[in-house]
GROMACS .gro file of C-alpha atoms in nm:
model
  340
    1MET     CA    1   6.743  -3.565   2.498
    2HIS     CA    2   6.472  -3.641   2.775
    3ARG     CA    3   6.251  -3.362   2.690
    4LEU     CA    4   6.218  -3.492   2.319
    5LEU     CA    5   6.164  -3.780   2.461
    6LEU     CA    6   5.862  -3.720   2.658
    7LEU     CA    7   5.771  -3.463   2.381
    8GLY     CA    8   5.720  -3.829   2.118
    9CYS     CA    9   5.571  -4.014   2.401
   10LEU     CA   10   5.285  -3.797   2.431
   11TRP     CA   11   5.233  -3.794   2.044
   12PHE     CA   12   5.210  -4.153   2.056
   13LEU     CA   13   4.966  -4.114   2.304
   14ALA     CA   14   4.758  -3.878   2.168
   15ALA     CA   15   4.809  -3.978   1.801
   16PRO     CA   16   4.442  -4.247   1.609
   17PRO     CA   17   4.497  -4.618   1.588
   18VAL     CA   18   4.705  -4.682   1.193
   19SER     CA   19   4.311  -4.817   1.078
   20SER     CA   20   4.198  -4.483   1.154
   21ILE     CA   21   4.448  -4.278   0.985
   22PHE     CA   22   4.369  -4.442   0.668
   23GLN     CA   23   3.980  -4.375   0.739
   24ARG     CA   24   3.799  -4.134   0.532
   25PRO     CA   25   3.771  -3.774   0.633
   26THR     CA   26   3.442  -3.689   0.810
   27GLY     CA   27   3.209  -3.476   0.560
   28THR     CA   28   3.390  -3.653   0.257
   29PRO     CA   29   3.065  -3.861   0.074
   30ALA     CA   30   3.140  -4.205  -0.017
   31PRO     CA   31   3.191  -4.382  -0.342
   32LEU     CA   32   2.809  -4.359  -0.462
   33ARG     CA   33   2.709  -4.687  -0.485
   34LEU     CA   34   2.492  -4.783  -0.856
   35GLN     CA   35   2.100  -4.752  -0.746
   36TYR     CA   36   1.964  -4.803  -1.115
   37LEU     CA   37   2.274  -4.985  -1.355
   38LEU     CA   38   2.381  -5.335  -1.392
   39GLU     CA   39   2.807  -5.355  -1.309
   40PRO     CA   40   2.864  -5.622  -1.520
   41LEU     CA   41   2.939  -6.064  -1.482
   42HIS     CA   42   3.297  -5.911  -1.747
   43PRO     CA   43   3.356  -5.554  -1.809
   44THR     CA   44   3.689  -5.693  -2.080
   45VAL     CA   45   3.470  -5.783  -2.428
   46HIS     CA   46   3.632  -5.978  -2.686
   47THR     CA   47   3.622  -5.952  -3.037
   48GLN     CA   48   3.831  -5.938  -3.396
   49ARG     CA   49   3.827  -5.673  -3.644
   50GLY     CA   50   3.485  -5.689  -3.891
   51ALA     CA   51   3.283  -5.858  -3.617
   52THR     CA   52   2.974  -5.741  -3.475
   53ALA     CA   53   3.010  -5.664  -3.036
   54THR     CA   54   2.788  -5.578  -2.844
   55LEU     CA   55   2.900  -5.338  -2.500
   56PRO     CA   56   2.657  -5.484  -2.181
   57CYS     CA   57   2.498  -5.226  -2.022
   58VAL     CA   58   2.137  -5.327  -1.804
   59LEU     CA   59   1.962  -5.040  -1.589
   60ARG     CA   60   1.777  -5.272  -1.327
   61ALA     CA   61   1.495  -4.983  -1.227
   62LEU     CA   62   1.353  -4.755  -1.558
   63PRO     CA   63   1.463  -4.370  -1.307
   64PRO     CA   64   1.249  -4.085  -1.417
   65ASN     CA   65   1.306  -3.827  -1.676
   66TYR     CA   66   1.655  -4.058  -1.757
   67ARG     CA   67   1.940  -4.048  -2.005
   68VAL     CA   68   2.160  -4.240  -2.132
   69LYS     CA   69   2.443  -4.133  -2.253
   70TRP     CA   70   2.721  -4.350  -2.432
   71SER     CA   71   3.073  -4.201  -2.477
   72LYS     CA   72   3.509  -4.348  -2.553
   73VAL     CA   73   3.811  -4.260  -2.394
   74GLU     CA   74   4.069  -4.204  -2.670
   75PRO     CA   75   4.419  -4.311  -2.556
   76ALA     CA   76   4.582  -4.069  -2.743
   77ASN     CA   77   4.395  -3.745  -2.545
   78TYR     CA   78   4.267  -3.852  -2.320
   79ARG     CA   79   3.941  -3.711  -2.373
   80GLU     CA   80   3.631  -3.865  -2.411
   81ASN     CA   81   3.391  -3.859  -2.657
   82ILE     CA   82   2.982  -3.928  -2.722
   83ILE     CA   83   2.898  -4.170  -2.932
   84ILE     CA   84   2.461  -4.228  -2.849
   85ILE     CA   85   2.265  -4.063  -2.705
   86THR     CA   86   1.959  -4.173  -2.622
   87ASN     CA   87   1.642  -4.061  -2.429
   88GLY     CA   88   1.347  -4.240  -2.409
   89LEU     CA   89   1.310  -4.434  -2.733
   90TYR     CA   90   1.485  -4.216  -2.892
   91HIS     CA   91   1.839  -4.182  -2.950
   92LYS     CA   92   2.086  -3.964  -3.131
   93ASN     CA   93   2.426  -4.046  -3.253
   94TYR     CA   94   2.726  -3.875  -3.276
   95GLY     CA   95   3.075  -3.882  -3.368
   96PRO     CA   96   3.270  -4.164  -3.680
   97LEU     CA   97   3.173  -4.385  -3.528
   98SER     CA   98   2.782  -4.303  -3.532
   99PRO     CA   99   2.733  -4.562  -3.874
  100ARG     CA  100   2.802  -4.813  -3.750
  101VAL     CA  101   2.640  -4.819  -3.358
  102ARG     CA  102   2.300  -4.875  -3.200
  103LEU     CA  103   2.122  -4.972  -2.892
  104ARG     CA  104   2.021  -5.400  -2.922
  105HIS     CA  105   1.781  -5.293  -2.690
  106SER     CA  106   1.642  -5.657  -2.620
  107HIS     CA  107   1.438  -5.576  -2.370
  108ARG     CA  108   1.276  -5.203  -2.212
  109TYR     CA  109   1.538  -5.275  -1.916
  110ASP     CA  110   1.922  -5.301  -2.211
  111ALA     CA  111   2.008  -4.955  -2.325
  112SER     CA  112   2.409  -5.152  -2.431
  113LEU     CA  113   2.557  -5.091  -2.753
  114THR     CA  114   2.631  -5.281  -3.046
  115ILE     CA  115   2.859  -5.196  -3.232
  116THR     CA  116   2.937  -5.320  -3.575
  117ASP     CA  117   3.228  -5.457  -3.889
  118VAL     CA  118   3.416  -5.351  -3.529
  119ALA     CA  119   3.738  -5.156  -3.667
  120LEU     CA  120   4.128  -5.092  -3.495
  121GLU     CA  121   4.016  -4.759  -3.309
  122ASP     CA  122   3.718  -4.924  -3.160
  123GLU     CA  123   3.981  -5.073  -2.935
  124GLY     CA  124   3.962  -4.908  -2.610
  125ARG     CA  125   3.689  -4.764  -2.266
  126TYR     CA  126   3.422  -4.688  -2.296
  127ARG     CA  127   3.195  -4.597  -2.049
  128CYS     CA  128   2.779  -4.617  -2.011
  129GLN     CA  129   2.634  -4.316  -1.787
  130LEU     CA  130   2.303  -4.248  -1.627
  131VAL     CA  131   2.153  -3.874  -1.645
  132ASN     CA  132   1.969  -3.910  -1.407
  133GLY     CA  133   1.993  -3.506  -1.249
  134LEU     CA  134   2.133  -3.567  -0.925
  135GLU     CA  135   2.179  -3.930  -0.958
  136ASP     CA  136   2.400  -4.010  -1.282
  137GLU     CA  137   2.628  -4.281  -1.278
  138SER     CA  138   2.809  -4.517  -1.516
  139ILE     CA  139   2.998  -4.814  -1.537
  140SER     CA  140   3.346  -4.847  -1.771
  141LEU     CA  141   3.401  -5.102  -1.970
  142THR     CA  142   3.669  -5.221  -2.192
  143LEU     CA  143   3.613  -5.352  -2.591
  144HIS     CA  144   3.928  -5.596  -2.641
  145LEU     CA  145   4.026  -5.705  -3.017
  146GLU     CA  146   4.262  -6.009  -3.096
  147GLY     CA  147   4.583  -5.927  -3.246
  148VAL     CA  148   4.979  -5.909  -3.366
  149VAL     CA  149   5.223  -5.627  -3.214
  150PHE     CA  150   5.510  -5.571  -3.491
  151PRO     CA  151   5.780  -5.267  -3.513
  152TYR     CA  152   5.817  -5.094  -3.851
  153GLN     CA  153   6.067  -4.901  -3.943
  154PRO     CA  154   6.055  -4.708  -4.326
  155SER     CA  155   6.360  -4.861  -4.592
  156ASN     CA  156   6.561  -4.579  -4.471
  157GLY     CA  157   6.677  -4.710  -4.158
  158ARG     CA  158   6.568  -4.731  -3.789
  159TYR     CA  159   6.454  -4.416  -3.568
  160LYS     CA  160   6.261  -4.238  -3.883
  161PHE     CA  161   5.945  -4.145  -3.769
  162ASN     CA  162   5.801  -3.896  -3.531
  163TYR     CA  163   5.464  -3.935  -3.353
  164HIS     CA  164   5.282  -3.801  -3.640
  165GLU     CA  165   5.501  -4.035  -3.934
  166ALA     CA  166   5.435  -4.307  -3.714
  167LYS     CA  167   5.116  -4.289  -3.682
  168ARG     CA  168   5.072  -4.302  -4.067
  169ALA     CA  169   5.307  -4.523  -4.132
  170CYS     CA  170   5.155  -4.808  -3.947
  171GLU     CA  171   4.751  -4.738  -4.113
  172GLN     CA  172   4.941  -4.705  -4.466
  173GLN     CA  173   5.048  -5.101  -4.402
  174ASP     CA  174   4.650  -5.194  -4.251
  175SER     CA  175   4.703  -5.137  -3.916
  176ARG     CA  176   4.753  -4.848  -3.584
  177LEU     CA  177   4.993  -4.709  -3.373
  178ALA     CA  178   4.940  -5.007  -3.084
  179THR     CA  179   4.866  -4.920  -2.714
  180TYR     CA  180   5.092  -4.974  -2.458
  181GLN     CA  181   4.749  -5.215  -2.362
  182GLN     CA  182   4.939  -5.414  -2.664
  183LEU     CA  183   5.279  -5.358  -2.666
  184TYR     CA  184   5.267  -5.555  -2.254
  185LYS     CA  185   5.072  -5.803  -2.386
  186ALA     CA  186   5.268  -5.887  -2.667
  187TRP     CA  187   5.598  -5.917  -2.505
  188THR     CA  188   5.457  -6.172  -2.247
  189GLU     CA  189   5.399  -6.392  -2.562
  190GLY     CA  190   5.766  -6.311  -2.617
  191LEU     CA  191   5.783  -5.946  -2.894
  192ASP     CA  192   6.159  -5.900  -2.756
  193TRP     CA  193   6.229  -5.603  -2.969
  194CYS     CA  194   6.620  -5.370  -2.877
  195ASN     CA  195   6.440  -5.032  -3.142
  196ALA     CA  196   6.215  -4.806  -2.933
  197GLY     CA  197   5.891  -4.718  -3.044
  198TRP     CA  198   5.609  -4.466  -3.068
  199ILE     CA  199   5.259  -4.631  -2.912
  200LEU     CA  200   4.970  -4.452  -2.960
  201ASP     CA  201   4.900  -4.236  -2.686
  202GLY     CA  202   5.288  -4.067  -2.757
  203THR     CA  203   5.484  -4.297  -2.538
  204VAL     CA  204   5.829  -4.396  -2.644
  205HIS     CA  205   5.912  -4.818  -2.505
  206TYR     CA  206   6.090  -5.126  -2.597
  207PRO     CA  207   6.071  -5.531  -2.519
  208ILE     CA  208   6.321  -5.697  -2.364
  209ILE     CA  209   6.283  -6.114  -2.297
  210ASN     CA  210   6.659  -6.131  -2.267
  211SER     CA  211   6.893  -5.890  -2.132
  212ARG     CA  212   7.175  -5.796  -2.342
  213GLU     CA  213   7.465  -5.499  -2.381
  214PRO     CA  214   7.277  -5.329  -2.671
  215CYS     CA  215   6.981  -5.306  -2.514
  216GLY     CA  216   6.961  -5.193  -2.156
  217GLY     CA  217   7.308  -5.322  -1.993
  218ARG     CA  218   7.258  -5.776  -1.890
  219LEU     CA  219   7.128  -5.615  -1.504
  220LEU     CA  220   6.825  -5.473  -1.655
  221LEU     CA  221   6.531  -5.742  -1.587
  222PRO     CA  222   6.296  -5.803  -1.903
  223GLY     CA  223   5.994  -5.604  -1.905
  224VAL     CA  224   5.884  -5.312  -2.151
  225ARG     CA  225   6.197  -4.987  -2.112
  226THR     CA  226   6.001  -4.716  -2.156
  227TYR     CA  227   6.109  -4.326  -2.280
  228GLY     CA  228   5.810  -4.225  -2.118
  229ALA     CA  229   5.614  -3.910  -2.341
  230ARG     CA  230   5.854  -3.765  -2.579
  231ASP     CA  231   5.810  -3.431  -2.863
  232LYS     CA  232   5.594  -3.596  -3.091
  233GLN     CA  233   5.762  -3.359  -3.353
  234LYS     CA  234   6.104  -3.332  -3.281
  235ASP     CA  235   6.158  -3.681  -3.190
  236ARG     CA  236   6.220  -3.963  -3.388
  237PHE     CA  237   6.264  -4.349  -3.298
  238ASP     CA  238   6.014  -4.671  -3.492
  239ALA     CA  239   5.685  -4.759  -3.445
  240PHE     CA  240   5.498  -5.077  -3.326
  241CYS     CA  241   5.129  -5.082  -3.509
  242PHE     CA  242   4.865  -5.319  -3.377
  243THR     CA  243   4.631  -5.548  -3.670
  244SER     CA  244   4.366  -5.794  -3.621
  245ALA     CA  245   4.211  -6.029  -3.817
  246LEU     CA  246   4.154  -5.980  -4.198
  247GLN     CA  247   3.902  -5.974  -4.360
  248GLY     CA  248   3.966  -6.140  -4.707
  249GLN     CA  249   4.304  -6.380  -4.797
  250VAL     CA  250   4.721  -6.345  -4.796
  251TYR     CA  251   4.814  -6.639  -5.074
  252PHE     CA  252   5.152  -6.538  -5.203
  253ILE     CA  253   5.320  -6.600  -5.608
  254ARG     CA  254   5.625  -6.813  -5.713
  255GLY     CA  255   5.836  -6.620  -5.957
  256HIS     CA  256   6.175  -6.419  -6.004
  257LEU     CA  257   5.991  -6.073  -6.023
  258ASN     CA  258   6.172  -5.732  -5.924
  259PHE     CA  259   5.902  -5.525  -5.735
  260LYS     CA  260   5.702  -5.399  -6.054
  261GLU     CA  261   5.634  -5.654  -6.163
  262ALA     CA  262   5.520  -5.814  -5.830
  263GLY     CA  263   5.219  -5.568  -5.810
  264GLN     CA  264   5.179  -5.705  -6.127
  265ALA     CA  265   5.162  -5.995  -6.062
  266CYS     CA  266   4.897  -5.957  -5.767
  267ARG     CA  267   4.664  -5.727  -5.996
  268ASN     CA  268   4.642  -6.004  -6.262
  269HIS     CA  269   4.466  -6.217  -6.003
  270GLY     CA  270   4.264  -5.975  -5.925
  271ALA     CA  271   4.427  -5.884  -5.565
  272ALA     CA  272   4.653  -5.616  -5.461
  273ILE     CA  273   5.019  -5.684  -5.338
  274ALA     CA  274   4.988  -5.765  -4.958
  275LYS     CA  275   5.068  -5.509  -4.724
  276VAL     CA  276   5.273  -5.573  -4.414
  277GLY     CA  277   4.974  -5.534  -4.168
  278GLN     CA  278   4.805  -5.803  -4.361
  279LEU     CA  279   5.117  -6.052  -4.394
  280TYR     CA  280   5.063  -6.066  -3.993
  281SER     CA  281   4.677  -6.104  -3.956
  282ALA     CA  282   4.767  -6.411  -4.251
  283TRP     CA  283   5.023  -6.526  -4.001
  284LYS     CA  284   4.900  -6.475  -3.681
  285PHE     CA  285   4.531  -6.595  -3.748
  286SER     CA  286   4.540  -6.842  -4.072
  287GLN     CA  287   4.905  -6.954  -3.965
  288LEU     CA  288   4.993  -6.869  -4.335
  289ASP     CA  289   5.359  -7.028  -4.337
  290ARG     CA  290   5.616  -7.028  -4.584
  291CYS     CA  291   5.974  -7.018  -4.663
  292ASP     CA  292   5.991  -6.773  -4.946
  293GLY     CA  293   6.069  -6.455  -4.920
  294GLY     CA  294   5.812  -6.242  -5.117
  295TRP     CA  295   5.809  -5.841  -5.236
  296LEU     CA  296   5.548  -5.672  -5.000
  297ALA     CA  297   5.385  -5.324  -5.072
  298ASP     CA  298   5.626  -5.060  -4.918
  299GLY     CA  299   5.933  -5.226  -5.091
  300SER     CA  300   5.999  -5.471  -4.758
  301VAL     CA  301   6.050  -5.811  -4.839
  302ARG     CA  302   5.958  -6.041  -4.590
  303TYR     CA  303   5.767  -6.355  -4.583
  304PRO     CA  304   5.598  -6.662  -4.255
  305ILE     CA  305   5.684  -6.898  -4.046
  306ALA     CA  306   5.437  -7.068  -3.866
  307ILE     CA  307   5.642  -7.367  -3.768
  308PRO     CA  308   5.945  -7.308  -3.721
  309ARG     CA  309   6.277  -7.531  -3.930
  310GLU     CA  310   6.524  -7.513  -3.946
  311ARG     CA  311   6.593  -7.445  -4.315
  312CYS     CA  312   6.367  -7.210  -4.225
  313GLY     CA  313   6.515  -6.898  -4.104
  314GLY     CA  314   6.701  -7.103  -3.766
  315LEU     CA  315   6.527  -6.930  -3.554
  316PRO     CA  316   6.340  -7.135  -3.288
  317ASP     CA  317   6.044  -6.937  -3.260
  318PRO     CA  318   5.754  -6.859  -3.485
  319GLY     CA  319   5.765  -6.487  -3.656
  320VAL     CA  320   5.769  -6.263  -3.916
  321ARG     CA  321   6.129  -6.278  -4.103
  322SER     CA  322   6.231  -6.005  -4.291
  323PHE     CA  323   6.503  -5.959  -4.601
  324GLY     CA  324   6.418  -5.584  -4.497
  325PHE     CA  325   6.425  -5.308  -4.882
  326PRO     CA  326   6.580  -5.510  -5.113
  327SER     CA  327   6.643  -5.287  -5.429
  328LYS     CA  328   6.342  -5.299  -5.603
  329GLU     CA  329   6.489  -5.373  -5.926
  330MET     CA  330   6.575  -5.743  -5.793
  331ARG     CA  331   6.417  -5.972  -5.958
  332THR     CA  332   6.477  -6.262  -5.731
  333TYR     CA  333   6.187  -6.285  -5.526
  334GLY     CA  334   5.826  -6.403  -5.501
  335THR     CA  335   5.504  -6.157  -5.436
  336TYR     CA  336   5.242  -6.181  -5.119
  337CYS     CA  337   4.865  -6.062  -5.281
  338PHE     CA  338   4.598  -5.964  -5.080
  339VAL     CA  339   4.236  -5.986  -5.216
  340GLY     CA  340   3.909  -5.874  -4.999
   0.00000   0.00000   0.00000
């Protein structure tokens, strides 16, 4: 026993100070400080769908024989896709963003990336890299779209989508699978949903504000609950979709219409029957507020409430209410139309 105590004391006396335990090992290089690129004042750029956005990348000096490379990190597969490479006055664009990107070039030190007609899939993390032999350096920026997240399930019930079907379903409703950051933000703004759904990176989650028995129990704290990564082919859940501002207008046509008549009523006005994402967007960005249920393109019937009131569903919070998927032959509802 005395020998163990003695050994412990000797170890303590020989041990380095606590602060030095966490110091960088000898020979490990320190992170490279930016020599040519300026650190952006605001690493997140906020925008909306359809807008023009610029991601700043400015040089403090021009090294000899350098290139600037812009790329985007895709959350679905964590790959970095090249967008544009510049070499002096010449540049080349790559990938699906190619027709909508250019370098701002407001002065000779400016390598900022401008994206026109911003699309839903443009949201994410971008990297501006200065390629200069052994002295490469880069900065990261995030393009953030203002928008709204909504849960989505098909007419045949909950937990019917594998990952690829969920992705396709969101795209058919003028939206895309939400990122975790978008879902988390929606939860902080009040999204409370008990059904688990796919998000863009292939993981499955559900956001809970009010803990309750059917949703994991009353003892679990509120939060974005997670099932983690699931099998994209075999596992089946709902979807969490994300949409942003519209380049168009959603409006209501009153009537007692079945689904087929609803579509024709919109076409008679030079419009199309609205998609679910378009109705959510009009509710979020245009404060569309109607107490009337109306057909949508997927065969569901919904109505948007911006100002909650007793005779419009009775719920205390704003939102898009749903009557589900009634029989398409029912002549009971009006229709929501979209014109671009």
